[in-house]
Amino acid sequence: MKDSNCIFCKIADGEIPSATLYEDEEFRVILDLNPATKGHCLILPKEHYANLFEIPEEVLGRAALVAKKIGTKLVNGLHASGLNVLQNNGVCAGQTVFHFHIHLIPRYEGDKMSVGWKPGTLTDEDRKEILEIFS
Ligand code: AMP
Ligand code: ZN
Protein backbone atom coordinates (compact mmCIF):
# COMPACT_ATOMS: atom_id res chain seq x y z
CA MET A 1 0.00 0.00 0.00
CA LYS A 2 1.13 3.53 -0.80
CA ASP A 3 -0.27 6.75 0.63
CA SER A 4 -0.76 9.35 -2.09
CA ASN A 5 -0.24 12.14 0.45
CA CYS A 6 3.01 10.74 1.80
CA ILE A 7 6.30 12.30 0.71
CA PHE A 8 8.34 9.24 1.71
CA CYS A 9 6.10 7.00 -0.44
CA LYS A 10 6.91 9.26 -3.39
CA ILE A 11 10.64 9.32 -2.59
CA ALA A 12 10.81 5.57 -1.98
CA ASP A 13 9.04 4.96 -5.29
CA GLY A 14 11.39 7.27 -7.18
CA GLU A 15 8.56 9.66 -8.08
CA ILE A 16 10.47 12.40 -6.21
CA PRO A 17 14.24 12.29 -6.84
CA SER A 18 16.53 11.71 -3.88
CA ALA A 19 20.19 11.07 -3.14
CA THR A 20 19.90 7.29 -3.07
CA LEU A 21 22.66 5.21 -1.46
CA TYR A 22 20.97 1.85 -1.85
CA GLU A 23 17.84 0.42 -3.40
CA ASP A 24 16.28 -3.01 -3.67
CA GLU A 25 12.75 -4.26 -4.32
CA GLU A 26 11.62 -3.39 -0.82
CA PHE A 27 13.71 -0.45 0.44
CA ARG A 28 15.39 2.77 -0.59
CA VAL A 29 18.11 4.38 1.53
CA ILE A 30 18.42 8.15 1.04
CA LEU A 31 20.50 10.95 2.45
CA ASP A 32 18.59 13.02 5.00
CA LEU A 33 18.03 16.59 3.73
CA ASN A 34 18.89 18.04 7.15
CA PRO A 35 21.62 15.72 8.40
CA ALA A 36 22.56 15.52 12.06
CA THR A 37 26.06 14.49 10.96
CA LYS A 38 27.84 13.79 7.69
CA GLY A 39 26.29 10.67 6.16
CA HIS A 40 22.96 10.77 8.05
CA CYS A 41 20.60 8.67 5.98
CA LEU A 42 17.16 7.12 6.17
CA ILE A 43 16.01 3.60 5.36
CA LEU A 44 12.56 3.80 3.74
CA PRO A 45 10.38 0.80 3.00
CA LYS A 46 8.67 1.20 -0.38
CA GLU A 47 5.33 0.24 1.15
CA HIS A 48 3.62 2.69 3.46
CA TYR A 49 3.62 1.81 7.16
CA ALA A 50 3.13 4.72 9.53
CA ASN A 51 5.35 3.41 12.29
CA LEU A 52 6.85 0.44 14.16
CA PHE A 53 3.43 -0.75 15.22
CA GLU A 54 2.23 -1.07 11.63
CA ILE A 55 5.28 -2.51 9.87
CA PRO A 56 5.11 -6.30 9.48
CA GLU A 57 7.70 -8.28 11.44
CA GLU A 58 9.36 -9.80 8.38
CA VAL A 59 9.75 -6.39 6.70
CA LEU A 60 11.22 -4.99 9.90
CA GLY A 61 13.64 -7.89 10.04
CA ARG A 62 14.86 -7.19 6.53
CA ALA A 63 15.12 -3.46 7.34
CA ALA A 64 17.45 -4.37 10.21
CA LEU A 65 19.68 -6.26 7.78
CA VAL A 66 19.79 -3.18 5.52
CA ALA A 67 20.71 -1.09 8.59
CA LYS A 68 23.65 -3.38 9.29
CA LYS A 69 24.84 -3.51 5.70
CA ILE A 70 24.51 0.20 4.87
CA GLY A 71 25.55 1.34 8.36
CA THR A 72 28.76 -0.68 8.11
CA LYS A 73 29.56 0.66 4.65
CA LEU A 74 28.85 4.25 5.75
CA VAL A 75 30.98 4.07 8.86
CA ASN A 76 33.88 2.47 7.02
CA GLY A 77 33.61 4.74 3.99
CA LEU A 78 33.38 7.94 6.03
CA HIS A 79 35.90 6.81 8.65
CA ALA A 80 33.31 7.49 11.35
CA SER A 81 33.87 6.32 14.92
CA GLY A 82 30.36 5.07 15.65
CA LEU A 83 26.77 4.91 14.50
CA ASN A 84 23.39 5.73 16.02
CA VAL A 85 20.45 3.73 14.70
CA LEU A 86 17.29 5.64 15.59
CA GLN A 87 13.63 5.18 14.88
CA ASN A 88 10.91 7.54 16.13
CA ASN A 89 7.25 6.68 16.66
CA GLY A 90 4.70 9.37 17.43
CA VAL A 91 4.89 13.13 17.69
CA CYS A 92 6.01 13.07 21.30
CA ALA A 93 8.88 10.76 20.30
CA GLY A 94 10.05 13.19 17.63
CA GLN A 95 8.46 11.60 14.57
CA THR A 96 7.76 14.22 11.91
CA VAL A 97 7.19 12.06 8.82
CA PHE A 98 4.59 9.37 9.36
CA HIS A 99 6.06 6.75 7.07
CA PHE A 100 8.24 4.27 8.96
CA HIS A 101 11.94 5.03 8.60
CA ILE A 102 15.19 4.16 10.33
CA HIS A 103 17.83 6.84 10.82
CA LEU A 104 21.47 5.83 10.38
CA ILE A 105 23.64 8.57 11.89
CA PRO A 106 27.41 8.16 11.65
CA ARG A 107 29.21 9.54 14.70
CA TYR A 108 32.56 11.31 14.86
CA GLU A 109 34.73 12.21 17.82
CA GLY A 110 33.66 15.65 19.02
CA ASP A 111 30.62 15.95 16.73
CA LYS A 112 27.74 18.13 17.84
CA MET A 113 25.10 15.43 17.61
CA SER A 114 23.34 14.53 20.85
CA VAL A 115 20.94 11.76 21.76
CA GLY A 116 20.51 12.57 25.39
CA TRP A 117 18.20 12.17 28.30
CA LYS A 118 18.41 12.96 31.97
CA PRO A 119 18.66 9.60 33.77
CA GLY A 120 15.71 9.13 36.11
CA THR A 121 15.12 6.59 38.90
CA LEU A 122 13.27 3.32 38.50
CA THR A 123 10.63 3.43 41.23
CA ASP A 124 9.22 0.30 42.90
CA GLU A 125 5.77 1.27 41.64
CA ASP A 126 6.88 1.59 38.01
CA ARG A 127 8.92 -1.61 38.11
CA LYS A 128 5.91 -3.52 39.49
CA GLU A 129 3.49 -2.03 36.95
CA ILE A 130 5.79 -2.72 34.00
CA LEU A 131 6.76 -6.24 35.03
CA GLU A 132 3.05 -7.06 35.44
CA ILE A 133 2.43 -6.22 31.76
CA PHE A 134 4.90 -8.95 30.80
CA SER A 135 3.95 -11.57 33.38
P1 AMP B 1 11.59 11.82 12.01
O1 AMP B 1 11.68 13.10 12.80
O2 AMP B 1 12.12 10.62 12.70
O3 AMP B 1 10.19 11.62 11.45
O4 AMP B 1 12.58 12.05 10.78
C1 AMP B 1 12.23 12.66 9.60
C2 AMP B 1 13.51 12.96 8.88
O5 AMP B 1 13.23 13.14 7.51
C3 AMP B 1 14.22 14.23 9.35
O6 AMP B 1 15.55 13.92 9.74
C4 AMP B 1 14.18 15.14 8.12
O7 AMP B 1 15.35 15.91 8.00
C5 AMP B 1 14.06 14.14 7.00
N1 AMP B 1 13.38 14.61 5.80
C6 AMP B 1 12.18 15.23 5.72
N2 AMP B 1 11.86 15.45 4.43
C7 AMP B 1 12.87 14.93 3.68
C8 AMP B 1 13.12 14.84 2.28
N3 AMP B 1 12.26 15.33 1.38
N4 AMP B 1 14.26 14.23 1.88
C9 AMP B 1 15.14 13.73 2.79
N5 AMP B 1 14.95 13.79 4.11
C10 AMP B 1 13.84 14.39 4.56
ZN1 ZN C 1 4.35 6.63 2.89
Coordinates of N, CA and C and ligand atoms in Angstrom, one line a residue:
M1 N 0.8 -1.2 0.0 CA 0.0 0.0 0.0 C 0.9 1.3 0.0
K2 N 0.5 2.2 -0.8 CA 1.1 3.5 -0.8 C 0.1 4.5 -0.3
D3 N 0.6 5.7 0.2 CA -0.3 6.7 0.6 C 0.0 7.9 -0.3
S4 N -1.0 8.3 -1.1 CA -0.8 9.3 -2.1 C -0.4 10.7 -1.5
N5 N -0.6 10.9 -0.2 CA -0.2 12.1 0.4 C 1.1 12.1 1.2
C6 N 1.8 10.9 1.0 CA 3.0 10.7 1.8 C 4.3 11.0 1.0
I7 N 5.1 11.9 1.5 CA 6.3 12.3 0.7 C 7.3 11.1 0.7
F8 N 7.4 10.4 1.7 CA 8.3 9.2 1.7 C 7.9 8.1 0.8
C9 N 6.6 8.0 0.6 CA 6.1 7.0 -0.4 C 6.6 7.4 -1.8
K10 N 6.5 8.7 -2.1 CA 6.9 9.3 -3.4 C 8.4 9.2 -3.6
I11 N 9.2 9.4 -2.5 CA 10.6 9.3 -2.6 C 11.0 7.9 -2.7
A12 N 10.4 7.0 -1.9 CA 10.8 5.6 -2.0 C 10.5 5.0 -3.3
D13 N 9.5 5.4 -4.0 CA 9.0 5.0 -5.3 C 9.9 5.5 -6.4
G14 N 10.6 6.6 -6.1 CA 11.4 7.3 -7.2 C 10.6 8.4 -7.9
E15 N 9.4 8.6 -7.4 CA 8.6 9.7 -8.1 C 9.1 11.0 -7.8
I16 N 9.7 11.2 -6.6 CA 10.5 12.4 -6.2 C 11.9 12.0 -6.1
P17 N 12.8 12.7 -6.9 CA 14.2 12.3 -6.8 C 14.9 12.5 -5.5
S18 N 15.8 11.6 -5.2 CA 16.5 11.7 -3.9 C 18.0 11.2 -4.1
A19 N 18.8 11.6 -3.1 CA 20.2 11.1 -3.1 C 20.1 9.7 -2.6
T20 N 20.1 8.7 -3.5 CA 19.9 7.3 -3.1 C 21.2 6.6 -2.9
L21 N 21.4 6.0 -1.7 CA 22.7 5.2 -1.5 C 22.5 3.7 -1.8
Y22 N 21.2 3.3 -1.7 CA 21.0 1.8 -1.8 C 19.5 1.7 -2.2
E23 N 19.2 0.7 -3.1 CA 17.8 0.4 -3.4 C 17.7 -1.1 -3.7
D24 N 16.6 -1.7 -3.2 CA 16.3 -3.0 -3.7 C 14.8 -3.0 -3.9
E25 N 14.2 -4.2 -4.0 CA 12.7 -4.3 -4.3 C 11.9 -3.7 -3.2
E26 N 12.4 -3.7 -2.0 CA 11.6 -3.4 -0.8 C 12.0 -2.1 -0.1
F27 N 13.2 -1.6 -0.3 CA 13.7 -0.5 0.4 C 14.5 0.5 -0.5
R28 N 14.5 1.8 0.0 CA 15.4 2.8 -0.6 C 16.1 3.5 0.6
V29 N 17.4 3.7 0.5 CA 18.1 4.4 1.5 C 18.6 5.7 0.9
I30 N 18.1 6.8 1.6 CA 18.4 8.1 1.0 C 19.2 9.0 2.1
L31 N 19.9 10.0 1.5 CA 20.5 11.0 2.5 C 19.4 11.9 3.0
D32 N 19.5 12.1 4.3 CA 18.6 13.0 5.0 C 18.9 14.4 4.5
L33 N 17.8 15.2 4.2 CA 18.0 16.6 3.7 C 18.6 17.5 4.8
N34 N 18.4 17.2 6.0 CA 18.9 18.0 7.2 C 19.7 17.1 8.1
P35 N 20.9 16.7 7.7 CA 21.6 15.7 8.4 C 22.1 16.2 9.8
A36 N 22.0 15.3 10.7 CA 22.6 15.5 12.1 C 24.1 15.5 12.0
T37 N 24.6 14.6 11.2 CA 26.1 14.5 11.0 C 26.3 14.1 9.5
K38 N 27.5 14.2 9.1 CA 27.8 13.8 7.7 C 27.5 12.3 7.5
G39 N 26.7 12.1 6.5 CA 26.3 10.7 6.2 C 25.0 10.2 6.7
H40 N 24.3 11.1 7.5 CA 23.0 10.8 8.0 C 22.0 10.3 6.9
C41 N 21.5 9.1 7.0 CA 20.6 8.7 6.0 C 19.4 8.0 6.6
L42 N 18.4 7.7 5.7 CA 17.2 7.1 6.2 C 16.8 5.9 5.4
I43 N 16.4 4.8 6.0 CA 16.0 3.6 5.4 C 14.5 3.7 5.2
L44 N 14.0 3.7 4.0 CA 12.6 3.8 3.7 C 12.0 2.5 3.1
P45 N 11.1 1.9 3.7 CA 10.4 0.8 3.0 C 9.6 1.4 1.9
K46 N 9.4 0.7 0.8 CA 8.7 1.2 -0.4 C 7.2 1.2 -0.1
E47 N 6.7 0.3 0.8 CA 5.3 0.2 1.1 C 5.1 1.2 2.3
H48 N 3.9 1.7 2.4 CA 3.6 2.7 3.5 C 3.2 2.0 4.8
Y49 N 4.0 2.2 5.8 CA 3.6 1.8 7.2 C 3.9 3.0 8.0
A50 N 3.0 3.4 8.8 CA 3.1 4.7 9.5 C 4.3 4.6 10.5
N51 N 4.4 3.5 11.1 CA 5.3 3.4 12.3 C 5.7 2.0 12.6
L52 N 6.4 1.8 13.7 CA 6.9 0.4 14.2 C 5.7 -0.5 14.4
F53 N 4.6 0.1 14.9 CA 3.4 -0.7 15.2 C 2.7 -1.3 14.0
E54 N 2.9 -0.6 12.9 CA 2.2 -1.1 11.6 C 3.1 -1.9 10.7
I55 N 4.4 -1.8 10.8 CA 5.3 -2.5 9.9 C 5.3 -4.0 10.2
P56 N 5.1 -4.9 9.2 CA 5.1 -6.3 9.5 C 6.5 -6.8 10.0
E57 N 6.5 -7.8 10.8 CA 7.7 -8.3 11.4 C 8.8 -8.6 10.4
E58 N 8.4 -9.3 9.3 CA 9.4 -9.8 8.4 C 10.0 -8.6 7.6
V59 N 9.2 -7.6 7.4 CA 9.8 -6.4 6.7 C 10.7 -5.7 7.6
L60 N 10.3 -5.6 8.9 CA 11.2 -5.0 9.9 C 12.5 -5.8 10.0
G61 N 12.4 -7.1 10.0 CA 13.6 -7.9 10.0 C 14.6 -7.6 8.9
R62 N 14.0 -7.5 7.7 CA 14.9 -7.2 6.5 C 15.4 -5.8 6.6
A63 N 14.6 -4.8 7.2 CA 15.1 -3.5 7.3 C 16.3 -3.4 8.3
A64 N 16.3 -4.3 9.3 CA 17.4 -4.4 10.2 C 18.7 -4.9 9.5
L65 N 18.5 -5.8 8.5 CA 19.7 -6.3 7.8 C 20.2 -5.1 6.9
V66 N 19.3 -4.3 6.3 CA 19.8 -3.2 5.5 C 20.5 -2.2 6.4
A67 N 20.0 -2.0 7.6 CA 20.7 -1.1 8.6 C 22.1 -1.6 8.8
K68 N 22.3 -2.8 9.0 CA 23.7 -3.4 9.3 C 24.6 -3.2 8.1
K69 N 24.0 -3.6 6.9 CA 24.8 -3.5 5.7 C 25.2 -2.1 5.3
I70 N 24.2 -1.2 5.3 CA 24.5 0.2 4.9 C 25.3 1.0 6.0
G71 N 24.9 0.7 7.2 CA 25.6 1.3 8.4 C 27.0 1.0 8.4
T72 N 27.4 -0.3 8.1 CA 28.8 -0.7 8.1 C 29.5 0.0 7.0
K73 N 28.9 0.0 5.8 CA 29.6 0.7 4.6 C 29.8 2.2 4.9
L74 N 28.8 2.8 5.5 CA 28.8 4.2 5.7 C 30.0 4.6 6.7
V75 N 30.0 3.8 7.8 CA 31.0 4.1 8.9 C 32.4 3.8 8.3
N76 N 32.6 2.7 7.6 CA 33.9 2.5 7.0 C 34.3 3.5 6.0
G77 N 33.3 3.8 5.1 CA 33.6 4.7 4.0 C 33.9 6.2 4.5
L78 N 33.2 6.6 5.5 CA 33.4 7.9 6.0 C 34.4 8.0 7.2
H79 N 35.0 6.9 7.5 CA 35.9 6.8 8.6 C 35.3 7.4 9.9
A80 N 34.0 7.0 10.1 CA 33.3 7.5 11.3 C 33.8 6.6 12.5
S81 N 33.4 7.1 13.7 CA 33.9 6.3 14.9 C 32.7 5.5 15.5
G82 N 31.5 5.8 15.1 CA 30.4 5.1 15.6 C 29.1 5.3 14.8
L83 N 28.0 4.8 15.3 CA 26.8 4.9 14.5 C 25.6 4.9 15.5
N84 N 24.7 5.8 15.3 CA 23.4 5.7 16.0 C 22.3 5.2 15.0
V85 N 21.6 4.2 15.5 CA 20.4 3.7 14.7 C 19.2 4.1 15.5
L86 N 18.4 5.1 14.9 CA 17.3 5.6 15.6 C 16.0 5.4 14.8
Q87 N 14.9 5.4 15.5 CA 13.6 5.2 14.9 C 12.6 5.8 15.8
N88 N 11.9 6.8 15.3 CA 10.9 7.5 16.1 C 9.5 7.1 15.8
N89 N 8.7 7.0 16.8 CA 7.2 6.7 16.7 C 6.4 7.6 17.5
G90 N 5.6 8.4 16.7 CA 4.7 9.4 17.4 C 5.3 10.7 17.6
V91 N 4.4 11.7 17.6 CA 4.9 13.1 17.7 C 5.7 13.4 18.9
C92 N 5.3 12.8 20.1 CA 6.0 13.1 21.3 C 7.4 12.4 21.3
A93 N 7.6 11.4 20.4 CA 8.9 10.8 20.3 C 9.7 11.4 19.2
G94 N 9.2 12.5 18.6 CA 10.1 13.2 17.6 C 9.8 12.8 16.2
Q95 N 8.8 12.0 16.0 CA 8.5 11.6 14.6 C 7.8 12.8 13.9
T96 N 8.3 13.1 12.7 CA 7.8 14.2 11.9 C 7.2 13.8 10.6
V97 N 7.7 12.6 10.1 CA 7.2 12.1 8.8 C 6.6 10.7 9.2
F98 N 5.3 10.5 8.8 CA 4.6 9.4 9.4 C 4.6 8.2 8.4
H99 N 5.8 7.9 7.9 CA 6.1 6.7 7.1 C 7.3 6.1 7.8
F100 N 7.2 4.9 8.2 CA 8.2 4.3 9.0 C 9.6 4.5 8.3
H101 N 10.6 4.9 9.1 CA 11.9 5.0 8.6 C 12.9 4.8 9.7
I102 N 14.1 4.4 9.4 CA 15.2 4.2 10.3 C 16.3 5.2 10.0
H103 N 16.7 5.9 11.0 CA 17.8 6.8 10.8 C 19.1 6.1 11.0
L104 N 20.1 6.3 10.1 CA 21.5 5.8 10.4 C 22.3 7.1 10.5
I105 N 22.9 7.3 11.6 CA 23.6 8.6 11.9 C 25.1 8.2 12.3
P106 N 26.0 8.4 11.3 CA 27.4 8.2 11.7 C 27.9 9.1 12.7
R107 N 28.7 8.7 13.6 CA 29.2 9.5 14.7 C 30.7 9.7 14.6
Y108 N 31.2 10.9 15.0 CA 32.6 11.3 14.9 C 33.0 11.9 16.2
E109 N 34.2 11.6 16.6 CA 34.7 12.2 17.8 C 34.5 13.7 17.8
G110 N 33.9 14.2 18.9 CA 33.7 15.7 19.0 C 32.5 16.2 18.2
D111 N 31.7 15.4 17.5 CA 30.6 15.9 16.7 C 29.6 16.6 17.7
K112 N 28.7 17.3 17.0 CA 27.7 18.1 17.8 C 26.4 17.4 18.0
M113 N 26.3 16.2 17.5 CA 25.1 15.4 17.6 C 24.9 15.0 19.1
S114 N 23.6 15.1 19.5 CA 23.3 14.5 20.9 C 22.1 13.7 20.9
V115 N 22.1 12.6 21.5 CA 20.9 11.8 21.8 C 20.9 11.6 23.3
G116 N 20.3 12.6 23.9 CA 20.5 12.6 25.4 C 19.2 12.5 26.2
W117 N 19.3 12.0 27.4 CA 18.2 12.2 28.3 C 18.8 12.3 29.7
K118 N 18.0 12.8 30.6 CA 18.4 13.0 32.0 C 18.0 11.7 32.7
P119 N 19.0 10.9 33.1 CA 18.7 9.6 33.8 C 17.7 9.8 35.0
G120 N 16.7 9.1 35.0 CA 15.7 9.1 36.1 C 16.0 8.0 37.1
T121 N 15.0 7.7 37.9 CA 15.1 6.6 38.9 C 14.0 5.6 38.7
L122 N 14.3 4.3 38.6 CA 13.3 3.3 38.5 C 12.6 3.1 39.9
T123 N 11.3 3.6 39.9 CA 10.6 3.4 41.2 C 10.1 2.0 41.4
D124 N 9.8 1.6 42.6 CA 9.2 0.3 42.9 C 7.9 0.2 42.2
E125 N 7.1 1.3 42.2 CA 5.8 1.3 41.6 C 5.8 1.0 40.1
D126 N 6.7 1.7 39.5 CA 6.9 1.6 38.0 C 7.4 0.2 37.7
R127 N 8.4 -0.3 38.4 CA 8.9 -1.6 38.1 C 7.8 -2.7 38.2
K128 N 7.0 -2.6 39.3 CA 5.9 -3.5 39.5 C 4.9 -3.4 38.3
E129 N 4.5 -2.2 38.0 CA 3.5 -2.0 37.0 C 4.0 -2.6 35.6
I130 N 5.3 -2.3 35.3 CA 5.8 -2.7 34.0 C 6.0 -4.2 34.0
L131 N 6.5 -4.8 35.0 CA 6.8 -6.2 35.0 C 5.4 -7.0 34.9
E132 N 4.4 -6.4 35.5 CA 3.1 -7.1 35.4 C 2.5 -7.2 34.0
I133 N 2.9 -6.2 33.2 CA 2.4 -6.2 31.8 C 3.0 -7.5 31.1
F134 N 4.2 -7.9 31.5 CA 4.9 -9.0 30.8 C 4.8 -10.3 31.5
S135 N 4.0 -10.3 32.6 CA 4.0 -11.6 33.4 C 2.9 -12.5 32.8
Ligands
AMP1 P1 11.6 11.8 12.0 O1 11.7 13.1 12.8 O2 12.1 10.6 12.7 O3 10.2 11.6 11.5 O4 12.6 12.0 10.8 C1 12.2 12.7 9.6 C2 13.5 13.0 8.9 O5 13.2 13.1 7.5 C3 14.2 14.2 9.3 O6 15.5 13.9 9.7 C4 14.2 15.1 8.1 O7 15.3 15.9 8.0 C5 14.1 14.1 7.0 N1 13.4 14.6 5.8 C6 12.2 15.2 5.7 N2 11.9 15.4 4.4 C7 12.9 14.9 3.7 C8 13.1 14.8 2.3 N3 12.3 15.3 1.4 N4 14.3 14.2 1.9 C9 15.1 13.7 2.8 N5 15.0 13.8 4.1 C10 13.8 14.4 4.6
ZN2 ZN 4.4 6.6 2.9

